[in-house]
mmCIF file of C-alpha atoms (C1' of nucleotides) in Angstrom:
data_model
loop_
_atom_site.group_PDB
_atom_site.id
_atom_site.type_symbol
_atom_site.label_atom_id
_atom_site.label_comp_id
_atom_site.label_asym_id
_atom_site.label_seq_id
_atom_site.Cartn_x
_atom_site.Cartn_y
_atom_site.Cartn_z
ATOM 1 C CA UNK A 29 31.824 138.265 -38.570
ATOM 2 C CA UNK A 30 29.420 141.012 -37.575
ATOM 3 C CA UNK A 31 30.417 144.270 -35.958
ATOM 4 C CA UNK A 32 29.182 143.213 -32.542
ATOM 5 C CA UNK A 33 31.290 140.061 -32.560
ATOM 6 C CA UNK A 34 34.352 142.008 -33.624
ATOM 7 C CA UNK A 35 33.639 144.675 -31.019
ATOM 8 C CA UNK A 36 33.446 141.989 -28.339
ATOM 9 C CA UNK A 37 36.785 140.603 -29.464
ATOM 10 C CA UNK A 38 38.370 144.030 -29.114
ATOM 11 C CA UNK A 39 36.734 144.494 -25.734
ATOM 12 C CA UNK A 40 38.311 141.243 -24.611
ATOM 13 C CA UNK A 41 41.683 142.655 -25.659
ATOM 14 C CA UNK A 42 41.138 146.096 -24.167
ATOM 15 C CA UNK A 43 42.732 145.300 -20.828
ATOM 16 C CA UNK A 44 46.464 145.522 -20.067
ATOM 17 C CA UNK A 45 46.364 142.377 -17.939
ATOM 18 C CA UNK A 46 44.643 140.374 -20.652
ATOM 19 C CA UNK A 47 47.157 141.615 -23.200
ATOM 20 C CA UNK A 48 49.985 140.493 -20.939
ATOM 21 C CA UNK A 49 48.378 137.060 -20.590
ATOM 22 C CA UNK A 50 47.964 136.883 -24.346
ATOM 23 C CA UNK A 51 51.580 137.866 -24.947
ATOM 24 C CA UNK A 52 52.731 135.121 -22.586
ATOM 25 C CA UNK A 53 50.551 132.471 -24.204
ATOM 26 C CA UNK A 54 51.676 133.510 -27.675
ATOM 27 C CA UNK A 55 55.292 132.979 -26.657
ATOM 28 C CA UNK A 56 54.969 130.009 -24.341
ATOM 29 C CA UNK A 57 52.083 128.089 -25.843
ATOM 30 C CA UNK A 58 50.586 126.796 -22.631
ATOM 31 C CA UNK A 59 50.767 128.013 -19.063
ATOM 32 C CA UNK A 60 49.437 126.987 -15.691
ATOM 33 C CA UNK A 61 47.374 129.491 -13.718
ATOM 34 C CA UNK A 62 49.955 129.486 -10.960
ATOM 35 C CA UNK A 63 52.620 130.427 -13.536
ATOM 36 C CA UNK A 64 50.509 133.375 -14.582
ATOM 37 C CA UNK A 65 49.758 134.470 -11.034
ATOM 38 C CA UNK A 66 53.460 134.410 -10.242
ATOM 39 C CA UNK A 67 54.641 136.007 -13.453
ATOM 40 C CA UNK A 68 52.080 138.780 -13.619
ATOM 41 C CA UNK A 69 52.321 139.316 -9.880
ATOM 42 C CA UNK A 70 48.578 139.529 -9.543
ATOM 43 C CA UNK A 71 46.131 138.075 -7.074
ATOM 44 C CA UNK A 72 44.724 134.665 -7.883
ATOM 45 C CA UNK A 73 41.242 136.138 -8.065
ATOM 46 C CA UNK A 74 42.115 138.814 -10.593
ATOM 47 C CA UNK A 75 44.077 136.411 -12.760
ATOM 48 C CA UNK A 76 41.278 133.875 -12.741
ATOM 49 C CA UNK A 77 38.633 136.409 -13.661
ATOM 50 C CA UNK A 78 40.620 137.686 -16.615
ATOM 51 C CA UNK A 79 41.180 134.125 -17.784
ATOM 52 C CA UNK A 80 37.445 133.521 -17.504
ATOM 53 C CA UNK A 81 36.807 136.579 -19.635
ATOM 54 C CA UNK A 82 39.174 135.283 -22.309
ATOM 55 C CA UNK A 83 37.569 131.832 -22.079
ATOM 56 C CA UNK A 84 34.089 133.280 -22.487
ATOM 57 C CA UNK A 85 35.248 135.030 -25.619
ATOM 58 C CA UNK A 86 36.737 131.904 -27.132
ATOM 59 C CA UNK A 87 40.277 133.221 -27.034
ATOM 60 C CA UNK A 88 41.735 130.706 -24.610
ATOM 61 C CA UNK A 89 40.827 127.209 -23.563
ATOM 62 C CA UNK A 90 41.590 125.397 -20.327
ATOM 63 C CA UNK A 91 42.738 121.866 -19.624
ATOM 64 C CA UNK A 92 42.839 120.329 -16.190
ATOM 65 C CA UNK A 93 45.769 118.229 -15.056
ATOM 66 C CA UNK A 94 45.191 117.163 -11.511
ATOM 67 C CA UNK A 95 44.820 120.269 -9.445
ATOM 68 C CA UNK A 96 46.307 122.498 -12.078
ATOM 69 C CA UNK A 97 44.621 124.282 -14.924
ATOM 70 C CA UNK A 98 46.615 124.861 -18.087
ATOM 71 C CA UNK A 99 45.571 127.568 -20.479
ATOM 72 C CA UNK A 100 46.386 127.985 -24.140
ATOM 73 C CA UNK A 101 44.963 129.806 -27.133
ATOM 74 C CA UNK A 102 41.965 128.174 -28.776
ATOM 75 C CA UNK A 103 42.379 126.695 -32.234
ATOM 76 C CA UNK A 104 40.071 129.419 -33.451
ATOM 77 C CA UNK A 105 42.277 132.123 -31.990
ATOM 78 C CA UNK A 106 45.462 130.523 -33.278
ATOM 79 C CA UNK A 107 44.148 130.427 -36.817
ATOM 80 C CA UNK A 108 41.595 133.155 -37.398
ATOM 81 C CA UNK A 109 43.122 135.745 -35.117
ATOM 82 C CA UNK A 110 46.730 135.178 -36.124
ATOM 83 C CA UNK A 111 47.048 138.453 -38.090
ATOM 84 C CA UNK A 112 45.612 140.362 -35.160
ATOM 85 C CA UNK A 113 48.008 138.688 -32.752
ATOM 86 C CA UNK A 114 50.911 139.455 -35.063
ATOM 87 C CA UNK A 115 49.945 143.103 -34.894
ATOM 88 C CA UNK A 116 49.796 142.932 -31.120
ATOM 89 C CA UNK A 117 53.138 141.202 -30.835
ATOM 90 C CA UNK A 118 54.826 143.668 -33.150
ATOM 91 C CA UNK A 119 53.512 146.517 -31.084
ATOM 92 C CA UNK A 120 54.239 145.341 -27.567
ATOM 93 C CA UNK A 121 56.987 142.750 -27.912
ATOM 94 C CA UNK A 122 59.654 145.378 -27.313
ATOM 95 C CA UNK A 123 57.867 146.718 -24.293
ATOM 96 C CA UNK A 124 59.812 146.438 -21.073
ATOM 97 C CA UNK A 125 56.829 145.182 -19.063
ATOM 98 C CA UNK A 126 56.229 142.371 -21.535
ATOM 99 C CA UNK A 127 59.884 141.397 -21.659
ATOM 100 C CA UNK A 128 60.007 141.281 -17.881
ATOM 101 C CA UNK A 129 56.943 139.043 -17.878
ATOM 102 C CA UNK A 130 58.551 136.693 -20.366
ATOM 103 C CA UNK A 131 61.769 136.597 -18.388
ATOM 104 C CA UNK A 132 59.840 135.753 -15.239
ATOM 105 C CA UNK A 133 57.842 132.786 -16.487
ATOM 106 C CA UNK A 134 58.885 129.655 -14.685
ATOM 107 C CA UNK A 135 61.040 131.499 -12.189
ATOM 108 C CA UNK A 136 58.125 132.852 -10.253
ATOM 109 C CA UNK A 137 55.657 129.984 -10.292
ATOM 110 C CA UNK A 138 53.638 129.953 -7.112
ATOM 111 C CA UNK A 139 52.964 126.223 -7.059
ATOM 112 C CA UNK B 29 53.741 150.921 -27.280
ATOM 113 C CA UNK B 30 52.847 149.864 -23.747
ATOM 114 C CA UNK B 31 50.015 147.567 -22.857
ATOM 115 C CA UNK B 32 47.813 150.379 -21.598
ATOM 116 C CA UNK B 33 48.111 152.309 -24.849
ATOM 117 C CA UNK B 34 47.297 149.214 -26.861
ATOM 118 C CA UNK B 35 44.404 148.395 -24.539
ATOM 119 C CA UNK B 36 43.023 151.904 -25.070
ATOM 120 C CA UNK B 37 43.250 151.454 -28.801
ATOM 121 C CA UNK B 38 41.241 148.250 -28.594
ATOM 122 C CA UNK B 39 38.736 149.904 -26.303
ATOM 123 C CA UNK B 40 38.254 152.596 -28.929
ATOM 124 C CA UNK B 41 37.478 149.850 -31.438
ATOM 125 C CA UNK B 42 35.244 147.835 -29.127
ATOM 126 C CA UNK B 43 32.021 149.456 -30.222
ATOM 127 C CA UNK B 44 29.929 148.392 -33.237
ATOM 128 C CA UNK B 45 29.139 151.978 -34.141
ATOM 129 C CA UNK B 46 32.780 153.004 -34.079
ATOM 130 C CA UNK B 47 33.689 150.002 -36.210
ATOM 131 C CA UNK B 48 31.056 151.012 -38.737
ATOM 132 C CA UNK B 49 32.443 154.545 -38.804
ATOM 133 C CA UNK B 50 35.934 153.149 -39.262
ATOM 134 C CA UNK B 51 34.832 150.871 -42.093
ATOM 135 C CA UNK B 52 33.250 153.821 -43.855
ATOM 136 C CA UNK B 53 36.309 156.039 -43.462
ATOM 137 C CA UNK B 54 38.601 153.252 -44.654
ATOM 138 C CA UNK B 55 36.578 152.953 -47.861
ATOM 139 C CA UNK B 56 35.631 156.555 -48.470
ATOM 140 C CA UNK B 57 38.609 158.440 -47.087
ATOM 141 C CA UNK B 58 36.764 161.443 -45.766
ATOM 142 C CA UNK B 59 33.183 161.953 -44.691
ATOM 143 C CA UNK B 60 31.055 164.755 -43.339
ATOM 144 C CA UNK B 61 29.264 164.228 -40.036
ATOM 145 C CA UNK B 62 25.933 164.591 -41.745
ATOM 146 C CA UNK B 63 26.891 161.798 -44.148
ATOM 147 C CA UNK B 64 27.620 159.571 -41.170
ATOM 148 C CA UNK B 65 24.422 160.496 -39.350
ATOM 149 C CA UNK B 66 22.410 159.676 -42.444
ATOM 150 C CA UNK B 67 24.276 156.520 -43.381
ATOM 151 C CA UNK B 68 24.451 154.982 -39.931
ATOM 152 C CA UNK B 69 20.917 156.130 -39.182
ATOM 153 C CA UNK B 70 21.926 157.369 -35.757
ATOM 154 C CA UNK B 71 21.122 160.480 -33.809
ATOM 155 C CA UNK B 72 23.436 163.438 -34.263
ATOM 156 C CA UNK B 73 24.355 163.280 -30.609
ATOM 157 C CA UNK B 74 25.385 159.628 -30.635
ATOM 158 C CA UNK B 75 27.366 160.013 -33.835
ATOM 159 C CA UNK B 76 29.168 163.065 -32.554
ATOM 160 C CA UNK B 77 30.086 161.415 -29.268
ATOM 161 C CA UNK B 78 31.575 158.385 -30.995
ATOM 162 C CA UNK B 79 33.538 160.622 -33.314
ATOM 163 C CA UNK B 80 34.839 162.498 -30.276
ATOM 164 C CA UNK B 81 35.944 159.203 -28.754
ATOM 165 C CA UNK B 82 37.842 158.309 -31.914
ATOM 166 C CA UNK B 83 39.341 161.803 -32.034
ATOM 167 C CA UNK B 84 40.491 161.584 -28.424
ATOM 168 C CA UNK B 85 42.232 158.339 -29.247
ATOM 169 C CA UNK B 86 44.036 159.778 -32.238
ATOM 170 C CA UNK B 87 42.243 157.551 -34.722
ATOM 171 C CA UNK B 88 40.410 160.240 -36.653
ATOM 172 C CA UNK B 89 40.964 163.904 -37.248
ATOM 173 C CA UNK B 90 38.459 166.606 -38.109
ATOM 174 C CA UNK B 91 38.571 169.467 -40.561
ATOM 175 C CA UNK B 92 36.034 172.260 -40.680
ATOM 176 C CA UNK B 93 34.664 173.547 -43.966
ATOM 177 C CA UNK B 94 32.121 176.203 -43.265
ATOM 178 C CA UNK B 95 29.420 174.650 -41.129
ATOM 179 C CA UNK B 96 30.486 171.139 -41.930
ATOM 180 C CA UNK B 97 33.003 168.940 -40.195
ATOM 181 C CA UNK B 98 34.855 166.404 -42.295
ATOM 182 C CA UNK B 99 36.442 163.413 -40.639
ATOM 183 C CA UNK B 100 39.226 161.167 -41.851
ATOM 184 C CA UNK B 101 41.747 158.785 -40.343
ATOM 185 C CA UNK B 102 44.806 160.416 -38.777
ATOM 186 C CA UNK B 103 48.166 159.958 -40.478
ATOM 187 C CA UNK B 104 49.173 157.911 -37.475
ATOM 188 C CA UNK B 105 46.211 155.569 -37.897
ATOM 189 C CA UNK B 106 46.713 155.299 -41.650
ATOM 190 C CA UNK B 107 50.305 154.224 -41.227
ATOM 191 C CA UNK B 108 50.866 152.531 -37.882
ATOM 192 C CA UNK B 109 47.460 150.895 -37.615
ATOM 193 C CA UNK B 110 47.220 149.723 -41.212
ATOM 194 C CA UNK B 111 47.774 146.028 -40.408
ATOM 195 C CA UNK B 112 45.090 146.207 -37.736
ATOM 196 C CA UNK B 113 42.677 147.899 -40.107
ATOM 197 C CA UNK B 114 43.401 145.270 -42.747
ATOM 198 C CA UNK B 115 42.406 142.630 -40.231
ATOM 199 C CA UNK B 116 39.218 144.507 -39.440
ATOM 200 C CA UNK B 117 38.320 144.976 -43.088
ATOM 201 C CA UNK B 118 38.927 141.331 -43.906
ATOM 202 C CA UNK B 119 36.669 140.313 -41.077
ATOM 203 C CA UNK B 120 33.727 142.625 -41.552
ATOM 204 C CA UNK B 121 33.887 143.725 -45.183
ATOM 205 C CA UNK B 122 31.545 140.924 -46.220
ATOM 206 C CA UNK B 123 29.100 141.732 -43.474
ATOM 207 C CA UNK B 124 25.673 142.765 -44.681
ATOM 208 C CA UNK B 125 25.410 145.676 -42.261
ATOM 209 C CA UNK B 126 28.706 147.104 -43.462
ATOM 210 C CA UNK B 127 27.822 146.667 -47.107
ATOM 211 C CA UNK B 128 24.511 148.403 -46.534
ATOM 212 C CA UNK B 129 26.337 151.276 -44.869
ATOM 213 C CA UNK B 130 28.696 151.586 -47.811
ATOM 214 C CA UNK B 131 25.850 151.494 -50.282
ATOM 215 C CA UNK B 132 24.052 154.226 -48.383
ATOM 216 C CA UNK B 133 26.820 156.803 -48.212
ATOM 217 C CA UNK B 134 25.898 159.865 -50.164
ATOM 218 C CA UNK B 135 22.329 158.732 -50.748
ATOM 219 C CA UNK B 136 21.226 159.440 -47.231
ATOM 220 C CA UNK B 137 23.104 162.618 -46.362
ATOM 221 C CA UNK B 138 21.070 164.708 -43.999
ATOM 222 C CA UNK B 139 22.453 168.074 -45.082
ATOM 223 C "C1'" DA C 8 36.351 111.924 6.267
ATOM 224 C "C1'" DA C 9 39.220 115.965 7.091
ATOM 225 C "C1'" DA C 10 42.841 118.983 5.671
ATOM 226 C "C1'" DT C 11 45.392 121.178 2.027
ATOM 227 C "C1'" DT C 12 46.159 123.208 -2.401
ATOM 228 C "C1'" DA C 13 44.761 125.235 -6.862
ATOM 229 C "C1'" DT C 14 41.353 127.500 -9.058
ATOM 230 C "C1'" DA C 15 36.729 129.628 -9.793
ATOM 231 C "C1'" DT C 16 32.981 132.416 -8.440
ATOM 232 C "C1'" DT C 17 30.368 135.699 -5.688
ATOM 233 C "C1'" DT C 18 29.735 140.021 -3.227
ATOM 234 C "C1'" DG C 19 30.121 144.833 -2.507
ATOM 235 C "C1'" DC C 20 31.898 148.925 -4.175
ATOM 236 C "C1'" DC C 21 33.349 152.106 -7.762
ATOM 237 C "C1'" DT C 22 34.259 154.093 -12.489
ATOM 238 C "C1'" DA C 23 33.931 154.288 -17.597
ATOM 239 C "C1'" DG C 24 31.107 154.809 -20.925
ATOM 240 C "C1'" DG C 25 26.578 153.702 -23.383
ATOM 241 C "C1'" DC C 26 22.024 156.375 -24.547
ATOM 242 C "C1'" DG C 27 18.366 160.208 -25.096
ATOM 243 C "C1'" DA C 28 17.194 164.792 -24.190
ATOM 244 C "C1'" DA C 29 18.567 169.156 -23.616
ATOM 245 C "C1'" DT C 30 21.698 172.790 -24.257
ATOM 246 C "C1'" DA C 31 25.868 175.202 -26.116
ATOM 247 C "C1'" DT C 32 28.679 176.713 -29.877
ATOM 248 C "C1'" DA C 33 29.996 178.084 -34.584
ATOM 249 C "C1'" DA C 34 29.103 179.495 -39.163
ATOM 250 C "C1'" DG C 35 26.279 181.484 -42.644
ATOM 251 C "C1'" DC C 36 22.504 184.312 -44.004
ATOM 252 C "C1'" DA C 37 18.476 187.666 -43.953
ATOM 253 C "C1'" DT D 24 21.417 191.730 -34.922
ATOM 254 C "C1'" DG D 25 18.546 187.765 -35.023
ATOM 255 C "C1'" DC D 26 17.493 183.116 -37.281
ATOM 256 C "C1'" DT D 27 18.780 178.713 -39.055
ATOM 257 C "C1'" DT D 28 21.741 174.805 -39.637
ATOM 258 C "C1'" DA D 29 25.550 171.713 -38.340
ATOM 259 C "C1'" DT D 30 27.994 170.006 -34.788
ATOM 260 C "C1'" DA D 31 29.641 169.452 -29.949
ATOM 261 C "C1'" DT D 32 28.898 168.979 -25.173
ATOM 262 C "C1'" DT D 33 26.421 168.298 -20.855
ATOM 263 C "C1'" DC D 34 23.122 165.994 -17.793
ATOM 264 C "C1'" DG D 35 20.732 162.238 -15.781
ATOM 265 C "C1'" DC D 36 20.238 157.515 -15.889
ATOM 266 C "C1'" DC D 37 21.804 152.797 -16.426
ATOM 267 C "C1'" DT D 38 24.956 148.719 -17.294
ATOM 268 C "C1'" DA D 39 29.467 146.401 -17.899
ATOM 269 C "C1'" DG D 40 33.247 145.377 -15.833
ATOM 270 C "C1'" DG D 41 37.398 146.712 -12.864
ATOM 271 C "C1'" DC D 42 39.212 145.384 -7.906
ATOM 272 C "C1'" DA D 43 39.631 143.166 -3.081
ATOM 273 C "C1'" DA D 44 37.844 140.119 0.074
ATOM 274 C "C1'" DA D 45 35.327 136.301 0.925
ATOM 275 C "C1'" DT D 46 33.543 131.994 -0.280
ATOM 276 C "C1'" DA D 47 32.835 127.791 -3.198
ATOM 277 C "C1'" DT D 48 34.573 123.926 -5.753
ATOM 278 C "C1'" DA D 49 37.706 120.234 -7.251
ATOM 279 C "C1'" DA D 50 41.531 117.301 -6.709
ATOM 280 C "C1'" DT D 51 44.982 115.284 -3.672
ATOM 281 C "C1'" DT D 52 46.774 113.623 0.486
ATOM 282 C "C1'" DT D 53 46.650 111.838 5.156
#
DNA sequence: AAATTATATTTGCCTAGGCGAATATAAGCA
DNA sequence: TGCTTATATTCGCCTAGGCAAATATAATTT
């Protein structure tokens, strides 16, 4: 991996909203966009753009099921980035915001 | 750690030049600015600004010795961020650019 | 086909932060 | 006190990427 690639990875993770999405996917495995919109309490547009950013950086992948799009971590992310994600989880798992997010998944789905 | 703090940390690491500086400090422990300018082959201004960014994010600390400024990782970074730095090292240590940097330290000092 | 729902993308606006060039500061020395 | 060297900071310019609002697309239903 060259420094530019690694820098781009960190840039993809340098946004609170994207870290919250990541934390949710790490715990839940796969989530629908409407779950994320409801849980994160963000506009559809903002949520979708951040997901696109993560997609473009090969961190998440999307699967369509009817009208719904389900997102999960890419195989690449799940394997190669595991140590990095462990670091992230250990550092934000106890955060109140993250715990609230996790508690809200499923209860706040918008669709 | 909240998501904003973690995001700021990743933003600090989302620059190839700052990653190269980090890789050098991880290997060498402490380096003078002029070493970095020579090794990275960057202008003094660019190098200094990136070091300031790392300083402002509590990743490096500076010590003056006469005219020279010596930089090293903060205690905080050396302890709390160790797992993250291990990930970084494992992912870029074999990179040609990084190895060239390491080989050049000391040989290219500008002062 | 038209309407509805879920999601993605575009547009306009604004800020952070990149760079080079210039300038400021700090230390050491003649 | 100047002069030189090392380093830091500022300025002007430019791009990436944040947001909200609007619009486009894709699937489903009637």
